[in-house]
Short mmCIF file of C-alpha atoms in Angstrom, two decimals:
data_model
loop_
_atom_site.label_atom_id
_atom_site.label_comp_id
_atom_site.label_asym_id
_atom_site.label_seq_id
_atom_site.Cartn_x
_atom_site.Cartn_y
_atom_site.Cartn_z
CA MET A 1 -0.08 -0.23 -0.09
CA ALA A 2 0.99 3.49 -0.95
CA VAL A 3 2.67 5.46 2.51
CA GLU A 4 0.71 8.61 2.93
CA ASN A 5 3.13 11.20 3.96
CA ALA A 6 1.34 13.90 6.01
CA SER A 7 2.45 16.10 9.45
CA VAL A 8 0.62 15.61 12.32
CA VAL A 9 -0.37 19.29 12.05
CA PHE A 10 -2.18 18.49 9.04
CA LYS A 11 -3.75 15.73 10.44
CA VAL A 12 -4.51 16.94 13.72
CA TYR A 13 -6.24 20.02 11.72
CA CYS A 14 -8.40 17.48 9.43
CA LEU A 15 -9.60 15.48 12.23
CA SER A 16 -10.09 19.05 14.45
CA VAL A 17 -12.28 20.38 11.54
CA MET A 18 -13.79 17.18 11.04
CA THR A 19 -14.94 16.84 14.42
CA LEU A 20 -16.41 20.63 14.63
CA VAL A 21 -17.94 20.25 10.97
CA ALA A 22 -19.69 17.27 12.44
CA ALA A 23 -20.85 18.23 15.94
CA THR A 24 -22.43 21.59 13.58
CA TYR A 25 -24.35 19.30 11.32
CA THR A 26 -25.92 17.32 14.23
CA VAL A 27 -27.10 20.18 16.00
CA ALA A 28 -28.08 21.91 12.43
CA LEU A 29 -29.72 18.75 11.36
CA ARG A 30 -31.81 18.95 14.53
CA TYR A 31 -33.20 22.22 14.53
CA THR A 32 -34.55 21.75 10.75
CA ARG A 33 -36.09 18.37 11.74
CA THR A 34 -37.63 19.27 14.67
CA ILE A 35 -37.75 22.95 15.89
CA SER A 36 -37.49 24.90 12.51
CA SER A 37 -41.11 26.23 11.57
CA GLY A 38 -42.31 25.86 7.99
CA ASP A 39 -42.74 22.99 5.68
CA LEU A 40 -40.66 19.83 6.24
CA TYR A 41 -38.04 19.18 3.67
CA PHE A 42 -37.97 15.91 1.84
CA SER A 43 -34.25 14.36 3.81
CA THR A 44 -34.22 12.28 0.52
CA THR A 45 -33.16 15.22 -1.65
CA ALA A 46 -31.03 16.92 1.37
CA VAL A 47 -28.95 13.98 0.65
CA CYS A 48 -28.31 13.88 -3.10
CA ILE A 49 -28.31 17.69 -3.15
CA ALA A 50 -25.08 17.10 -1.03
CA GLU A 51 -23.55 14.15 -3.14
CA VAL A 52 -24.01 16.80 -5.84
CA ILE A 53 -22.45 19.21 -4.21
CA LYS A 54 -19.37 17.42 -2.65
CA LEU A 55 -18.82 15.99 -6.44
CA ILE A 56 -18.64 19.90 -7.69
CA LEU A 57 -16.39 20.43 -4.68
CA SER A 58 -13.79 17.61 -5.68
CA LEU A 59 -14.09 18.81 -9.49
CA GLY A 60 -12.89 22.37 -8.28
CA MET A 61 -10.01 20.70 -6.04
CA LEU A 62 -9.00 18.23 -8.95
CA ALA A 63 -8.77 20.94 -11.20
CA LYS A 64 -6.60 23.16 -8.61
CA GLU A 65 -4.59 19.74 -8.28
CA THR A 66 -3.70 19.89 -12.07
CA SER A 67 -3.36 23.39 -12.74
CA SER A 68 -3.84 23.17 -15.83
CA LEU A 69 -7.21 22.87 -18.23
CA VAL A 70 -5.74 20.25 -20.42
CA ARG A 71 -4.48 18.26 -17.46
CA PHE A 72 -7.61 18.39 -15.93
CA LYS A 73 -9.56 16.93 -18.96
CA ASN A 74 -6.78 13.94 -19.30
CA THR A 75 -7.24 13.11 -15.96
CA ILE A 76 -11.07 12.90 -16.14
CA VAL A 77 -10.90 11.21 -19.60
CA GLU A 78 -8.85 8.84 -18.06
CA HIS A 79 -9.88 8.02 -14.54
CA ILE A 80 -13.71 8.73 -15.44
CA PHE A 81 -14.88 7.77 -18.81
CA SER A 82 -11.86 5.24 -20.02
CA SER A 83 -12.17 3.47 -16.37
CA PRO A 84 -15.49 1.68 -16.11
CA LYS A 85 -13.99 -0.56 -13.72
CA GLU A 86 -12.53 1.72 -11.42
CA LEU A 87 -16.27 3.73 -11.11
CA LEU A 88 -17.73 0.07 -10.96
CA LYS A 89 -14.89 -0.25 -8.13
CA LEU A 90 -15.87 2.62 -6.51
CA SER A 91 -19.45 1.99 -6.49
CA VAL A 92 -18.97 -0.70 -3.80
CA PRO A 93 -18.90 1.93 -0.79
CA SER A 94 -22.03 3.44 -2.25
CA LEU A 95 -24.15 0.53 -2.74
CA VAL A 96 -23.17 -0.73 0.98
CA TYR A 97 -23.80 2.37 2.39
CA ALA A 98 -27.23 2.78 1.04
CA VAL A 99 -27.71 -0.86 2.54
CA GLN A 100 -26.89 0.16 5.72
CA ASN A 101 -29.08 3.06 6.19
CA ASN A 102 -31.88 0.71 4.89
CA MET A 103 -31.12 -1.52 7.54
CA ALA A 104 -30.74 0.96 10.10
CA PHE A 105 -34.33 2.34 9.34
CA ILE A 106 -35.62 -1.68 9.67
CA ALA A 107 -33.69 -1.71 13.11
CA LEU A 108 -35.36 1.42 14.35
CA SER A 109 -38.38 0.29 13.14
CA ASN A 110 -38.06 -3.00 15.20
CA LEU A 111 -35.82 -1.58 18.33
CA ASP A 112 -36.44 0.96 20.74
CA ALA A 113 -34.35 3.74 20.38
CA ALA A 114 -32.33 3.17 23.24
CA VAL A 115 -31.62 -0.76 22.44
CA TYR A 116 -30.65 0.68 18.76
CA GLN A 117 -28.15 3.24 20.37
CA VAL A 118 -26.18 0.74 22.67
CA THR A 119 -26.22 -2.05 19.55
CA TYR A 120 -25.43 0.11 16.99
CA GLN A 121 -22.17 1.31 18.95
CA LEU A 122 -20.76 -2.22 17.76
CA LYS A 123 -19.60 -0.41 14.58
CA ILE A 124 -16.45 1.06 16.35
CA PRO A 125 -15.26 -2.75 17.33
CA CYS A 126 -16.02 -3.84 13.57
CA THR A 127 -14.39 -1.38 12.06
CA ALA A 128 -11.17 -1.94 13.90
CA LEU A 129 -11.61 -5.85 13.21
CA CYS A 130 -12.22 -4.83 9.66
CA THR A 131 -9.13 -2.98 9.40
CA VAL A 132 -7.08 -5.48 10.64
CA LEU A 133 -8.48 -8.51 8.48
CA MET A 134 -8.56 -6.44 5.31
CA LEU A 135 -5.64 -3.87 5.67
CA SER A 136 -3.34 -6.45 7.40
CA ARG A 137 -2.68 -3.98 10.01
CA SER A 138 -2.22 -4.88 13.85
CA LEU A 139 -3.51 -3.09 17.06
CA SER A 140 -1.72 -3.03 20.26
CA ARG A 141 -3.54 -4.36 22.98
CA LEU A 142 -3.90 -0.87 24.78
CA GLN A 143 -5.47 0.25 21.31
CA TRP A 144 -7.63 -2.68 21.55
CA PHE A 145 -8.82 -1.57 25.24
CA SER A 146 -9.52 2.00 23.66
CA VAL A 147 -11.48 1.15 21.02
CA PHE A 148 -14.10 -0.63 23.27
CA MET A 149 -13.61 1.82 26.14
CA LEU A 150 -14.77 4.32 23.12
CA CYS A 151 -18.03 1.99 22.35
CA GLY A 152 -18.69 2.21 25.53
CA GLY A 153 -18.33 5.94 26.18
CA VAL A 154 -20.20 6.29 22.91
CA THR A 155 -23.10 4.55 24.34
CA LEU A 156 -23.11 6.29 27.41
CA VAL A 157 -23.14 9.43 25.92
CA GLN A 158 -26.10 8.51 23.66
CA TRP A 159 -28.13 6.46 26.03
CA ARG A 160 -31.59 7.85 26.92
CA PRO A 161 -34.10 5.79 29.20
CA ALA A 162 -37.10 3.92 27.53
CA GLU A 163 -40.20 5.92 27.34
CA ALA A 164 -43.18 4.69 28.48
CA THR A 165 -45.25 5.05 25.42
CA LYS A 166 -47.27 2.71 23.36
CA VAL A 167 -45.61 1.68 19.90
CA GLN A 168 -47.92 2.35 17.25
CA VAL A 169 -46.42 -0.60 15.02
CA GLU A 170 -45.94 -4.14 16.03
CA GLN A 171 -42.52 -4.76 16.50
CA ASN A 172 -39.88 -7.91 15.88
CA PRO A 173 -36.87 -7.77 17.93
CA PHE A 174 -35.28 -10.51 16.10
CA ILE A 175 -35.14 -8.43 12.69
CA GLY A 176 -34.66 -5.70 14.36
CA PHE A 177 -31.08 -7.09 15.98
CA MET A 178 -30.72 -8.95 12.37
CA ALA A 179 -30.90 -5.56 10.68
CA ILE A 180 -29.05 -3.67 13.19
CA ALA A 181 -26.36 -6.73 12.95
CA VAL A 182 -26.29 -6.09 8.88
CA ALA A 183 -25.91 -2.44 9.47
CA VAL A 184 -22.81 -2.43 11.69
CA LEU A 185 -21.06 -4.73 9.48
CA CYS A 186 -22.04 -2.42 6.30
CA SER A 187 -20.50 0.47 8.33
CA GLY A 188 -16.96 -1.55 9.14
CA PHE A 189 -16.71 -3.17 5.47
CA ALA A 190 -17.68 0.42 3.49
CA GLY A 191 -15.50 2.42 5.47
CA VAL A 192 -12.00 0.02 5.36
CA TYR A 193 -12.81 -0.91 1.82
CA PHE A 194 -12.91 2.90 0.71
CA GLU A 195 -9.87 3.31 2.54
CA LYS A 196 -7.99 0.38 1.11
CA VAL A 197 -8.94 1.52 -2.21
CA LEU A 198 -7.67 5.04 -1.43
CA LYS A 199 -4.34 3.86 -0.30
CA SER A 200 -3.87 0.81 -2.79
CA SER A 201 -2.52 2.97 -5.69
CA ASP A 202 -1.23 6.77 -5.71
CA THR A 203 -4.73 8.16 -7.91
CA SER A 204 -5.72 11.22 -6.68
CA LEU A 205 -7.72 11.53 -3.77
CA TRP A 206 -9.91 14.16 -5.51
CA VAL A 207 -10.22 11.22 -8.66
CA ARG A 208 -11.60 8.74 -6.17
CA ASN A 209 -13.79 10.99 -4.86
CA ILE A 210 -15.27 11.91 -8.08
CA GLN A 211 -15.65 8.05 -9.09
CA MET A 212 -17.51 7.55 -5.83
CA TYR A 213 -19.66 10.72 -5.65
CA LEU A 214 -20.91 9.98 -9.05
CA SER A 215 -22.25 6.23 -8.06
CA GLY A 216 -23.38 7.80 -5.04
CA ILE A 217 -25.41 10.08 -6.94
CA LEU A 218 -26.88 7.81 -8.55
CA VAL A 219 -28.01 5.74 -5.75
CA THR A 220 -29.15 8.71 -3.85
CA LEU A 221 -31.56 9.38 -6.82
CA ILE A 222 -32.87 5.92 -6.52
CA GLY A 223 -33.62 6.60 -2.95
CA VAL A 224 -35.53 10.09 -3.57
CA TYR A 225 -37.67 7.72 -6.34
CA ILE A 226 -38.43 5.01 -3.94
CA ASN A 227 -39.12 6.94 -0.71
CA ASP A 228 -40.54 10.47 -1.84
CA GLY A 229 -40.77 10.08 -5.76
CA GLU A 230 -44.92 11.29 -5.53
CA LYS A 231 -44.21 13.67 -3.28
CA VAL A 232 -41.24 15.16 -4.94
CA LEU A 233 -43.16 15.32 -8.07
CA GLU A 234 -45.89 17.00 -6.34
CA LYS A 235 -44.60 19.48 -4.06
CA GLY A 236 -40.84 19.82 -5.97
CA PHE A 237 -37.37 18.46 -5.12
CA PHE A 238 -36.69 21.55 -3.07
CA PHE A 239 -39.77 21.96 -1.41
CA GLY A 240 -39.33 22.99 2.26
CA TYR A 241 -35.51 24.42 1.63
CA THR A 242 -34.60 27.36 4.09
CA PRO A 243 -31.39 28.87 4.49
CA TRP A 244 -30.95 26.54 7.72
CA VAL A 245 -31.48 23.43 5.33
CA CYS A 246 -29.17 25.04 2.56
CA LEU A 247 -26.61 25.07 5.89
CA VAL A 248 -27.08 21.53 6.74
CA VAL A 249 -26.73 20.29 3.20
CA PHE A 250 -23.24 22.71 2.76
CA LEU A 251 -21.91 20.87 5.98
CA ALA A 252 -23.21 17.41 5.44
CA SER A 253 -20.52 18.11 1.96
CA VAL A 254 -17.54 19.54 3.49
CA GLY A 255 -17.90 17.45 6.11
CA GLY A 256 -18.29 14.35 3.53
CA LEU A 257 -14.92 15.68 2.17
CA TYR A 258 -12.78 15.79 5.44
CA THR A 259 -13.72 12.33 5.87
CA SER A 260 -12.12 11.31 2.88
CA ILE A 261 -9.14 13.00 3.92
CA VAL A 262 -9.43 11.73 7.14
CA VAL A 263 -9.30 7.96 6.07
CA LYS A 264 -6.59 9.13 3.06
CA TYR A 265 -3.92 10.34 5.67
CA THR A 266 -4.91 8.35 9.33
CA ASP A 267 -7.55 5.39 9.11
CA ASN A 268 -11.18 4.70 9.55
CA ILE A 269 -10.73 4.03 13.40
CA MET A 270 -9.32 7.70 13.83
CA LYS A 271 -12.52 8.55 12.21
CA GLY A 272 -14.42 6.78 14.63
CA PHE A 273 -12.89 8.39 17.60
CA SER A 274 -13.61 11.90 15.72
CA ALA A 275 -17.31 10.80 15.37
CA ALA A 276 -17.34 9.93 19.10
CA ALA A 277 -15.93 13.36 20.00
CA ALA A 278 -18.39 15.29 17.59
CA ILE A 279 -21.25 13.51 19.71
CA VAL A 280 -20.21 14.87 22.83
CA LEU A 281 -20.06 18.16 21.37
CA SER A 282 -22.73 18.26 19.54
CA THR A 283 -24.75 17.11 22.73
CA VAL A 284 -23.25 19.73 24.86
CA ALA A 285 -24.13 21.81 22.29
CA SER A 286 -28.25 20.53 23.12
CA VAL A 287 -27.77 21.58 26.47
CA ILE A 288 -27.05 25.43 25.52
CA LEU A 289 -29.67 25.45 22.48
CA PHE A 290 -32.34 23.06 23.26
CA GLY A 291 -32.49 22.63 27.01
CA LEU A 292 -30.99 18.85 27.42
CA GLN A 293 -29.74 18.36 31.04
CA ILE A 294 -26.65 16.51 31.82
CA THR A 295 -26.57 13.29 33.37
CA ILE A 296 -24.13 10.92 35.21
CA THR A 297 -24.11 8.78 32.69
CA PHE A 298 -23.42 11.46 30.00
CA ALA A 299 -20.66 12.93 32.06
CA SER A 300 -19.23 9.22 32.39
CA GLY A 301 -19.10 8.44 28.93
CA ALA A 302 -17.63 11.65 27.93
CA LEU A 303 -14.85 10.79 30.49
CA LEU A 304 -14.45 7.33 28.39
CA VAL A 305 -14.53 8.97 25.13
CA CYS A 306 -11.52 11.28 25.88
CA VAL A 307 -9.32 8.67 28.13
CA SER A 308 -9.88 6.47 24.81
CA ILE A 309 -8.81 9.23 22.58
CA TYR A 310 -5.70 9.23 24.56
CA LEU A 311 -4.79 6.22 24.84
CA TYR A 312 -5.44 5.35 21.56
CA GLY A 313 -3.07 7.71 20.63
CA LEU A 314 -0.01 6.64 22.34
CA PRO A 315 2.46 5.11 20.68
CA LYS A 316 2.88 1.70 20.25
CA GLN A 317 6.26 -0.20 22.51
CA ASP A 318 7.62 -2.88 20.39
CA THR A 319 9.22 -5.34 23.27
CA SER A 320 9.77 -8.05 20.80
CA LYS A 321 12.90 -5.65 20.24
CA VAL A 322 13.81 -4.95 24.01
CA SER A 323 16.18 -8.33 24.69
CA ARG A 324 18.01 -8.64 21.36
CA PRO A 325 20.46 -5.76 22.05
CA ASN A 326 21.23 -7.58 25.65
CA THR A 327 21.86 -10.78 23.26
CA ASN A 328 23.93 -9.44 21.32
CA THR A 329 26.15 -7.59 24.04
CA ASP A 330 26.43 -10.94 26.08
CA ALA A 331 27.72 -12.56 22.84
CA GLU A 332 30.14 -9.79 22.36
CA LEU A 333 31.55 -10.29 25.56
CA ARG A 334 31.43 -14.36 25.41
CA GLN A 335 33.93 -13.39 22.34
CA LYS A 336 35.93 -11.15 23.72
CA LEU A 337 36.61 -13.33 26.62
CA ILE A 338 37.55 -16.15 23.92
CA THR A 339 39.83 -13.87 22.53
CA VAL A 340 41.80 -13.13 25.81
#
């Protein structure tokens, strides 16, 4: 795999921006879906528009990278129009993410919200396992411990006691757990697969993004047609859009680009830690903006998240080489004694 050279400052910058954008996106999305007055927009169209904006931004970044209209045109022709296999390769994560979203919907329809939040955090160790299996990497015991600590911390942060309300539809817990298991596997596989494609060649990050977003636009358009086709035809594609909705779409687009940068120069596990930090930040913002009350479980979870991020970032200690210098020294001493 190609080794990506990036300074620590650049990596910290990308992780920080990704975390802040994700936290802001969560708060803004909650506002547009629960508090903002006016007609409710179609979430499927917002996702589709976000994919289009990400494609446009990636084209702009590729144009800047090539710094020549001729080179830009040749790159597009070579990697897009003349490489159907590459487009097919990058359509895999788009399709898998689509399956993940549908499975999450099925799981939420058959499980209580609290149960869903707890079990869905299995995507964190699943991503770590996929990283080990698919990318042939190794994690230290401390890093594995920090991964599961992060999983527990995120669970506590998102924990909400079950409300004593009547369920309007019949639920099937078995189907719910099967759906969430598929969603967890899809989340881990798709993220690591995209990372493997990014790092397995010297192809530009922006070219890979363009390839993936083209298939992503197609997948999201199919989602619009299946879920809201009739309503969109009746009310219009941009029905219910306000400046706040436009902000949500913009944040989703920028967050997607920074996610790909983080995956390119760090890994999917660090992306998971960044997402966990974003959850904590967005929850704190919800306390200020929406009057959410801080609980002991949230404080405990936030502490676990912070500690796990610190532990995972500690450098590995390779103890297998500690005894070798001593062995060589002993051999040299014996050789000197024999010489004497």
